[in-house]
Amino acid sequence: MFKSYINPEEAQVARRKLPRLMFEGLLMGGTGLGVLALIFEIAADAFSVAAYQTLLAIHGANGYHTVAMAAFMFLSVLLFLGIVPAYKAGAYLRPNAGGSGPLVEAIGPPRLRWLSWAGTSLFFLDAILTIIISSISAADVTMLILPELAPYRIMLAELFAFFIMVVLIAMGPKRAVPLFLLGGGAFTLFTLFALTLVGVMAVANPEWSFVTAGIVSRLEASGVAEHVVRAQQDLSAIGTVLLFQLFLRSMSSAMLGFSGYEVIPASGKHAARPKWKVINTALTLAAVFLIGTGVVQLYAAARWDIPATEGYSTLLIEYEIVAAQVLGEGISPDDVVVTAADQRAAAQLYDQFADEWDETVHTTPIRMGHNLAELAESEFVALVAQDLALARTVNNATRGTTGQTFLIVAGTLLAIILLLAQGGGYVGGAAVAANAARLGRLPALFSDDRNGIAVIWGISAVLIPIIREVIVVEAYYAFGFVSAFVITSTTVFFVRDDALRERGIIPGSAEAKSLKFAGLRGMIASYIMAIVLVTQKTNALPAIVLAGAAITVFQIFIANRGIKSWRDIHLSVPTPGTGRPIYDTGVQRAHDEARQRGVVHAVEELIESGALAKFNVGPDRIRTLVCYLYNLEAELFAAYAAAQFHEHIEEPSQELEESYRRAYNQKEQIARHIEDYSHFGIFTFIHNYHINWVDEDHGRDAAAVQQAMLDILFPMTPHEIIWKEYRAFNPQHLPEPIWQFSRQRYLWAKDQWPNLSDRITTIWTLQDFGLIPQDVDVTTVVAVAGGKHYIKVKIPTRPAVSHGVETTTAADEEGIFREDEDVKGEA
């Protein structure tokens, strides 16, 4: 079951390349994104949530750190031993798939095809929620640096979402990658350093927990942290049933820490080769980072008694403690002195909170970590004044020190990374929408990622003022990426036999069983996560099902235009020159676009191989000709040129791949089609100019002259073949896209004829003046293949003369024939 399914030779080559692949593409050079570049690119989406997973885990556990740690460790085991192997197997089978939905189409059996529809819908929703949660989180973290902006928090979140959308549309997703590399790299490296410091200090100094109360009090007083969730009693006093419920709730909330992990295979489409090795290494390292950061944060939160503070990251509270105690002046409980100003401020807070308490609905507002309903005014003032004094002391300990700089850097980087995390939602969601458009399930406008980004922003902009809080959206957010875990794992387990054979794995072999076992482990892990979500976030389920169903129905309508079945589509190549056809269904459009891509790739390979060089015509004229003949979108040639290494990315489904292959396999037919119109141009020249040498009185009729011209201009083609083709030639007016190509061949023939025909035209002239016999045999020599071969051509000087061609090499004729650089035949 644990036998490696990777080809040993392939694995050995990949291991040898790994050191280089680790650093490939960090400077946007090389052959693609390496491991670290890939990790830094997705860090904005995946790693940024590490700052909130601790908060959510503690919040779900009602403030009990032990429960939160147990829930997170269980999730970590599911991720590392279940999800990671399944994703690595999927990446090995199809590294270009780019997401759970496309993976189903690429390697999944037909009976699971419906999962790709559902996966697309849920991933698109996940992208929208990514924008919402990232923009709100970025606005929250900005409060650390500029707390005076707290009243404009939602407006700031809207501005962040709009800003990233404009940048991505203006630059394009691919050109914006350096932003992700810089932001993700800086955040990742800083987090490794800072969290290591946090972990060491938490082990060595658990007594610093007294600082937490002052920090939390300051956050509440400034309005940054709206709710604080603390454990209300000792863990031993909780019943088993309640403890289990808290464990499941904490699991359902802590799952958010794994968001963005599902984007790694999609980003891997731009990875360096071998792609599967880069993706698999990035999957492992990313999982280690997510698990490691979560464990350190939760451990430090437990040691320093940090509660769940909605609107403010637990990670930043830990940074503040380190900033004050390690990088600042440091404080002890004796340094905290309550002043009269602290007591007056506490009294004002008591009056404010008392007014908020509505006895008619029996609410129990909890502020500053204390239950207002259970405290007398004097007790409340004394406790809160102590917290305020502590907060002031902490601020004084960091002011003007390295700790203050540390906090500014931490807050700035976290705000930036949360800002950039929207890119993962925009780019990932737009990519999934583009894939659905390529399958014919969404309108063609989504084929351009910029349009998908704009649509995602529009929906997010409407929902941000409605949702407002990270805690609200996280219940909905987890369904998107957990569904991706489920779909990917299930697809790997039920992989088609032909997909295994494509990777050299024999169905039923030990390697195949090992790969499917990886999928099974992923299924167990992801199904557990899904069950926990459904049972613990039930209130979010109706909205998710309704929104997902609506997007799926929309996909079905676009694909089928109602009740038509996408399994029974009739496709035909449209008549040349008729332009883009009108499609009956979205799937019909998808198949025709796959056909177009197949023709484009075939033509480009013909151009790159030099097979069309003999026409001596610029590639753009050839492309224009093919676009007209095969009704292609000219933009597809530009897309091919922009594709890295001109690598063919498999079509998103078996059916589309078949349509692509049928078109691509017409390469010889396409080349012949191009040659026909090349001949048309040369034949037109012969048709127009042969009359100048016709002299039937001297035995040269039109056929004799035409054959002579053909033999001179087509020295490599047997006379019988080219003569038969010329006799079938019919002069006619051609559409401009065709004639612009044929005209170049016409001009070529016009230019070459004087260079090649001097011997024969001299003979004809002498015959006309009666200086040589009429029945003399004329043989001329044409140099071909760059002078390496010479063609002896017997030229007809009268209708009865026979025709023939002799071929000799330059070595055979050395000293007899002179190589003339201006004499070139058709290669």
mmCIF file of C-alpha atoms in Angstrom, residues 378-633:
data_model
loop_
_atom_site.group_PDB
_atom_site.id
_atom_site.type_symbol
_atom_site.label_atom_id
_atom_site.label_comp_id
_atom_site.label_asym_id
_atom_site.label_seq_id
_atom_site.Cartn_x
_atom_site.Cartn_y
_atom_site.Cartn_z
ATOM 1 C CA SER A 378 -16.795 49.311 42.556
ATOM 2 C CA GLU A 379 -15.556 45.849 41.577
ATOM 3 C CA PHE A 380 -15.804 46.657 37.885
ATOM 4 C CA VAL A 381 -13.956 49.990 38.278
ATOM 5 C CA ALA A 382 -11.166 48.367 40.277
ATOM 6 C CA LEU A 383 -10.621 45.522 37.836
ATOM 7 C CA VAL A 384 -10.866 47.621 34.693
ATOM 8 C CA ALA A 385 -8.641 50.374 36.121
ATOM 9 C CA GLN A 386 -6.004 47.701 36.711
ATOM 10 C CA ASP A 387 -6.345 46.537 33.071
ATOM 11 C CA LEU A 388 -6.077 50.104 31.795
ATOM 12 C CA ALA A 389 -2.982 50.737 33.858
ATOM 13 C CA LEU A 390 -1.473 47.533 32.515
ATOM 14 C CA ALA A 391 -2.270 48.563 28.934
ATOM 15 C CA ARG A 392 -0.575 51.913 29.461
ATOM 16 C CA THR A 393 2.470 50.218 30.942
ATOM 17 C CA VAL A 394 2.748 47.835 27.978
ATOM 18 C CA ASN A 395 2.540 50.742 25.537
ATOM 19 C CA ASN A 396 5.246 52.614 27.405
ATOM 20 C CA ALA A 397 7.471 49.516 27.365
ATOM 21 C CA THR A 398 7.450 49.356 23.569
ATOM 22 C CA ARG A 399 7.379 53.061 22.677
ATOM 23 C CA GLY A 400 10.569 54.167 20.955
ATOM 24 C CA THR A 401 12.167 50.698 21.128
ATOM 25 C CA THR A 402 13.005 47.894 18.711
ATOM 26 C CA GLY A 403 9.752 46.307 19.859
ATOM 27 C CA GLN A 404 7.750 49.152 18.361
ATOM 28 C CA THR A 405 9.551 48.718 15.032
ATOM 29 C CA PHE A 406 8.943 44.973 15.248
ATOM 30 C CA LEU A 407 5.199 45.543 15.718
ATOM 31 C CA ILE A 408 5.024 48.013 12.852
ATOM 32 C CA VAL A 409 6.798 45.567 10.543
ATOM 33 C CA ALA A 410 4.583 42.671 11.718
ATOM 34 C CA GLY A 411 1.380 44.638 11.303
ATOM 35 C CA THR A 412 2.419 46.042 7.940
ATOM 36 C CA LEU A 413 3.439 42.649 6.562
ATOM 37 C CA LEU A 414 0.277 41.004 7.841
ATOM 38 C CA ALA A 415 -1.871 43.777 6.357
ATOM 39 C CA ILE A 416 -0.013 43.463 3.037
ATOM 40 C CA ILE A 417 -0.271 39.688 2.939
ATOM 41 C CA LEU A 418 -3.967 39.798 3.782
ATOM 42 C CA LEU A 419 -4.362 42.426 1.080
ATOM 43 C CA LEU A 420 -2.538 40.217 -1.422
ATOM 44 C CA ALA A 421 -4.498 37.177 -0.243
ATOM 45 C CA GLN A 422 -7.360 38.568 -2.290
ATOM 46 C CA GLY A 423 -5.224 37.809 -5.313
ATOM 47 C CA GLY A 424 -5.557 34.107 -4.589
ATOM 48 C CA GLY A 425 -9.326 34.453 -4.643
ATOM 49 C CA TYR A 426 -9.402 36.629 -7.715
ATOM 50 C CA VAL A 427 -6.884 34.601 -9.728
ATOM 51 C CA GLY A 428 -8.069 31.178 -8.514
ATOM 52 C CA GLY A 429 -11.733 31.970 -8.995
ATOM 53 C CA ALA A 430 -11.125 33.523 -12.409
ATOM 54 C CA ALA A 431 -9.050 30.492 -13.435
ATOM 55 C CA VAL A 432 -11.844 28.113 -12.422
ATOM 56 C CA ALA A 433 -14.366 30.270 -14.273
ATOM 57 C CA ALA A 434 -12.089 30.288 -17.343
ATOM 58 C CA ASN A 435 -11.860 26.494 -17.182
ATOM 59 C CA ALA A 436 -15.653 26.261 -16.991
ATOM 60 C CA ALA A 437 -15.897 28.612 -19.981
ATOM 61 C CA ARG A 438 -13.437 26.374 -21.845
ATOM 62 C CA LEU A 439 -15.732 23.436 -21.079
ATOM 63 C CA GLY A 440 -18.663 25.438 -22.442
ATOM 64 C CA ARG A 441 -20.338 25.766 -19.048
ATOM 65 C CA LEU A 442 -19.955 29.518 -18.600
ATOM 66 C CA PRO A 443 -20.200 32.330 -21.171
ATOM 67 C CA ALA A 444 -17.156 32.847 -23.373
ATOM 68 C CA LEU A 445 -16.403 36.209 -21.725
ATOM 69 C CA PHE A 446 -15.095 34.286 -18.681
ATOM 70 C CA SER A 447 -12.330 32.874 -20.878
ATOM 71 C CA ASP A 448 -10.524 36.146 -20.184
ATOM 72 C CA ASP A 449 -9.428 36.075 -16.541
ATOM 73 C CA ARG A 450 -9.916 39.829 -16.290
ATOM 74 C CA ASN A 451 -13.664 39.477 -16.791
ATOM 75 C CA GLY A 452 -13.857 36.783 -14.120
ATOM 76 C CA ILE A 453 -11.937 39.019 -11.703
ATOM 77 C CA ALA A 454 -14.346 41.890 -12.332
ATOM 78 C CA VAL A 455 -17.393 39.680 -11.690
ATOM 79 C CA ILE A 456 -15.917 38.302 -8.455
ATOM 80 C CA TRP A 457 -15.177 41.822 -7.241
ATOM 81 C CA GLY A 458 -18.702 43.026 -8.041
ATOM 82 C CA ILE A 459 -20.316 40.278 -5.971
ATOM 83 C CA SER A 460 -17.818 40.720 -3.118
ATOM 84 C CA ALA A 461 -18.323 44.490 -3.013
ATOM 85 C CA VAL A 462 -22.027 43.955 -2.389
ATOM 86 C CA LEU A 463 -21.487 41.363 0.367
ATOM 87 C CA ILE A 464 -18.677 43.033 2.375
ATOM 88 C CA PRO A 465 -20.986 45.581 4.135
ATOM 89 C CA ILE A 466 -23.479 42.791 4.852
ATOM 90 C CA ILE A 467 -21.058 40.247 6.348
ATOM 91 C CA ARG A 468 -18.712 42.697 8.137
ATOM 92 C CA GLU A 469 -17.048 40.116 10.464
ATOM 93 C CA VAL A 470 -14.505 37.345 9.808
ATOM 94 C CA ILE A 471 -16.279 35.112 12.319
ATOM 95 C CA VAL A 472 -19.465 35.349 10.270
ATOM 96 C CA VAL A 473 -17.921 34.434 6.940
ATOM 97 C CA GLU A 474 -15.653 31.616 8.128
ATOM 98 C CA ALA A 475 -18.618 29.246 8.488
ATOM 99 C CA TYR A 476 -19.353 29.594 4.781
ATOM 100 C CA TYR A 477 -15.740 29.846 3.692
ATOM 101 C CA ALA A 478 -14.657 26.378 4.815
ATOM 102 C CA PHE A 479 -17.192 24.583 2.592
ATOM 103 C CA GLY A 480 -15.353 25.697 -0.541
ATOM 104 C CA PHE A 481 -11.914 24.274 0.138
ATOM 105 C CA VAL A 482 -13.131 21.217 2.052
ATOM 106 C CA SER A 483 -15.268 20.306 -0.961
ATOM 107 C CA ALA A 484 -12.072 20.624 -3.065
ATOM 108 C CA PHE A 485 -10.368 18.182 -0.670
ATOM 109 C CA VAL A 486 -13.291 15.758 -1.039
ATOM 110 C CA ILE A 487 -13.442 15.978 -4.836
ATOM 111 C CA THR A 488 -9.680 15.631 -5.346
ATOM 112 C CA SER A 489 -9.347 12.643 -3.006
ATOM 113 C CA THR A 490 -12.363 10.852 -4.470
ATOM 114 C CA THR A 491 -11.129 11.426 -8.018
ATOM 115 C CA VAL A 492 -7.679 10.015 -7.221
ATOM 116 C CA PHE A 493 -9.206 6.894 -5.657
ATOM 117 C CA PHE A 494 -11.518 6.266 -8.641
ATOM 118 C CA VAL A 495 -8.956 7.293 -11.288
ATOM 119 C CA ARG A 496 -9.549 5.897 -14.773
ATOM 120 C CA ASP A 497 -7.303 3.091 -15.999
ATOM 121 C CA ASP A 498 -6.284 5.007 -19.121
ATOM 122 C CA ALA A 499 -5.116 7.928 -16.953
ATOM 123 C CA LEU A 500 -2.904 5.506 -15.035
ATOM 124 C CA ARG A 501 -1.470 4.063 -18.239
ATOM 125 C CA GLU A 502 -0.630 7.547 -19.498
ATOM 126 C CA ARG A 503 1.728 7.870 -16.515
ATOM 127 C CA GLY A 504 3.167 4.393 -17.016
ATOM 128 C CA ILE A 505 1.234 2.806 -14.132
ATOM 129 C CA ILE A 506 -0.336 -0.583 -14.860
ATOM 130 C CA PRO A 507 -3.895 -0.840 -13.471
ATOM 131 C CA GLY A 508 -4.083 -3.398 -10.686
ATOM 132 C CA SER A 509 -0.336 -3.271 -10.008
ATOM 133 C CA ALA A 510 1.240 -2.501 -6.650
ATOM 134 C CA GLU A 511 1.941 1.045 -7.852
ATOM 135 C CA ALA A 512 -1.709 1.555 -8.824
ATOM 136 C CA LYS A 513 -2.890 0.246 -5.455
ATOM 137 C CA SER A 514 -0.466 2.562 -3.659
ATOM 138 C CA LEU A 515 -1.763 5.562 -5.605
ATOM 139 C CA LYS A 516 -5.373 4.664 -4.924
ATOM 140 C CA PHE A 517 -4.539 4.154 -1.243
ATOM 141 C CA ALA A 518 -3.324 7.761 -1.187
ATOM 142 C CA GLY A 519 -6.730 8.752 -2.549
ATOM 143 C CA LEU A 520 -8.471 6.590 0.060
ATOM 144 C CA ARG A 521 -6.571 8.289 2.880
ATOM 145 C CA GLY A 522 -7.582 11.632 1.443
ATOM 146 C CA MET A 523 -11.190 10.499 1.259
ATOM 147 C CA ILE A 524 -11.215 9.470 4.914
ATOM 148 C CA ALA A 525 -9.655 12.761 6.003
ATOM 149 C CA SER A 526 -11.774 15.005 3.799
ATOM 150 C CA TYR A 527 -15.013 13.170 4.551
ATOM 151 C CA ILE A 528 -14.389 13.607 8.279
ATOM 152 C CA MET A 529 -13.840 17.319 7.711
ATOM 153 C CA ALA A 530 -16.995 17.553 5.604
ATOM 154 C CA ILE A 531 -19.103 15.736 8.209
ATOM 155 C CA VAL A 532 -17.816 18.029 10.959
ATOM 156 C CA LEU A 533 -18.616 21.083 8.838
ATOM 157 C CA VAL A 534 -22.116 19.915 7.994
ATOM 158 C CA THR A 535 -22.938 19.104 11.624
ATOM 159 C CA GLN A 536 -21.281 22.136 13.222
ATOM 160 C CA LYS A 537 -21.916 24.812 10.608
ATOM 161 C CA THR A 538 -25.423 23.674 9.728
ATOM 162 C CA ASN A 539 -26.713 27.245 9.740
ATOM 163 C CA ALA A 540 -24.403 28.056 6.824
ATOM 164 C CA LEU A 541 -25.355 24.969 4.822
ATOM 165 C CA PRO A 542 -28.636 26.259 3.276
ATOM 166 C CA ALA A 543 -26.960 29.366 1.881
ATOM 167 C CA ILE A 544 -24.041 27.313 0.506
ATOM 168 C CA VAL A 545 -26.364 24.723 -1.091
ATOM 169 C CA LEU A 546 -28.624 27.418 -2.549
ATOM 170 C CA ALA A 547 -25.762 29.497 -3.992
ATOM 171 C CA GLY A 548 -23.907 26.416 -5.262
ATOM 172 C CA ALA A 549 -27.064 25.030 -6.862
ATOM 173 C CA ALA A 550 -27.800 28.367 -8.529
ATOM 174 C CA ILE A 551 -24.316 28.523 -10.110
ATOM 175 C CA THR A 552 -24.568 24.861 -11.156
ATOM 176 C CA VAL A 553 -27.975 25.398 -12.810
ATOM 177 C CA PHE A 554 -26.539 28.406 -14.611
ATOM 178 C CA GLN A 555 -23.658 26.259 -15.875
ATOM 179 C CA ILE A 556 -26.064 23.586 -17.104
ATOM 180 C CA PHE A 557 -28.168 26.174 -18.925
ATOM 181 C CA ILE A 558 -25.147 27.726 -20.662
ATOM 182 C CA ALA A 559 -23.768 24.294 -21.579
ATOM 183 C CA ASN A 560 -27.010 22.854 -22.948
ATOM 184 C CA ARG A 561 -29.241 25.846 -23.673
ATOM 185 C CA GLY A 562 -32.064 24.164 -21.830
ATOM 186 C CA ILE A 563 -32.883 20.487 -22.232
ATOM 187 C CA LYS A 564 -30.362 19.636 -24.976
ATOM 188 C CA SER A 565 -27.884 16.959 -23.991
ATOM 189 C CA TRP A 566 -24.189 17.726 -24.165
ATOM 190 C CA ARG A 567 -23.616 14.048 -24.990
ATOM 191 C CA ASP A 568 -25.388 14.391 -28.361
ATOM 192 C CA ILE A 569 -23.715 17.310 -30.071
ATOM 193 C CA HIS A 570 -23.211 17.682 -33.795
ATOM 194 C CA LEU A 571 -20.013 19.455 -34.813
ATOM 195 C CA SER A 572 -18.935 20.358 -38.308
ATOM 196 C CA VAL A 573 -16.064 22.480 -39.572
ATOM 197 C CA PRO A 574 -17.642 25.684 -40.925
ATOM 198 C CA THR A 575 -17.119 26.818 -44.507
ATOM 199 C CA PRO A 576 -13.838 28.787 -44.941
ATOM 200 C CA GLY A 577 -14.269 32.505 -44.552
ATOM 201 C CA THR A 578 -17.640 32.380 -42.803
ATOM 202 C CA GLY A 579 -16.176 33.704 -39.565
ATOM 203 C CA ARG A 580 -17.000 32.646 -36.031
ATOM 204 C CA PRO A 581 -20.071 30.400 -36.107
ATOM 205 C CA ILE A 582 -23.129 30.770 -33.937
ATOM 206 C CA TYR A 583 -23.279 27.836 -31.540
ATOM 207 C CA ASP A 584 -26.398 26.078 -30.380
ATOM 208 C CA THR A 585 -24.892 25.162 -26.996
ATOM 209 C CA GLY A 586 -21.964 26.116 -24.841
ATOM 210 C CA VAL A 587 -20.489 22.643 -25.222
ATOM 211 C CA GLN A 588 -20.622 23.017 -28.989
ATOM 212 C CA ARG A 589 -18.612 26.208 -28.651
ATOM 213 C CA ALA A 590 -16.126 24.417 -26.396
ATOM 214 C CA HIS A 591 -15.546 21.675 -28.960
ATOM 215 C CA ASP A 592 -15.069 24.152 -31.775
ATOM 216 C CA GLU A 593 -12.571 26.127 -29.685
ATOM 217 C CA ALA A 594 -10.701 22.883 -28.947
ATOM 218 C CA ARG A 595 -10.633 22.249 -32.708
ATOM 219 C CA GLN A 596 -9.219 25.720 -33.265
ATOM 220 C CA ARG A 597 -6.508 25.193 -30.662
ATOM 221 C CA GLY A 598 -5.552 21.911 -32.331
ATOM 222 C CA VAL A 599 -5.138 23.600 -35.716
ATOM 223 C CA VAL A 600 -3.165 26.481 -34.173
ATOM 224 C CA HIS A 601 -0.725 24.153 -32.438
ATOM 225 C CA ALA A 602 -0.298 22.094 -35.601
ATOM 226 C CA VAL A 603 0.475 25.209 -37.675
ATOM 227 C CA GLU A 604 2.896 26.606 -35.087
ATOM 228 C CA GLU A 605 4.773 23.322 -34.945
ATOM 229 C CA LEU A 606 4.997 23.297 -38.741
ATOM 230 C CA ILE A 607 6.431 26.818 -38.632
ATOM 231 C CA GLU A 608 8.886 26.025 -35.810
ATOM 232 C CA SER A 609 10.059 22.824 -37.512
ATOM 233 C CA GLY A 610 10.942 24.689 -40.706
ATOM 234 C CA ALA A 611 8.519 22.627 -42.780
ATOM 235 C CA LEU A 612 6.981 25.829 -44.182
ATOM 236 C CA ALA A 613 10.249 27.692 -44.712
ATOM 237 C CA LYS A 614 10.344 26.651 -48.371
ATOM 238 C CA PHE A 615 7.491 29.021 -49.114
ATOM 239 C CA ASN A 616 9.701 32.012 -48.240
ATOM 240 C CA VAL A 617 6.666 33.752 -46.751
ATOM 241 C CA GLY A 618 6.435 35.418 -43.342
ATOM 242 C CA PRO A 619 4.715 33.346 -40.604
ATOM 243 C CA ASP A 620 2.043 35.992 -40.078
ATOM 244 C CA ARG A 621 0.846 35.600 -43.673
ATOM 245 C CA ILE A 622 0.655 31.851 -43.174
ATOM 246 C CA ARG A 623 -1.326 32.336 -39.967
ATOM 247 C CA THR A 624 -3.725 34.727 -41.692
ATOM 248 C CA LEU A 625 -4.256 32.176 -44.460
ATOM 249 C CA VAL A 626 -4.945 29.358 -41.987
ATOM 250 C CA CYS A 627 -7.282 31.541 -39.913
ATOM 251 C CA TYR A 628 -9.391 32.122 -43.018
ATOM 252 C CA LEU A 629 -9.314 28.539 -44.256
ATOM 253 C CA TYR A 630 -10.123 26.965 -40.887
ATOM 254 C CA ASN A 631 -12.175 29.774 -39.303
ATOM 255 C CA LEU A 632 -9.813 30.428 -36.422
ATOM 256 C CA GLU A 633 -9.652 33.288 -33.951
#
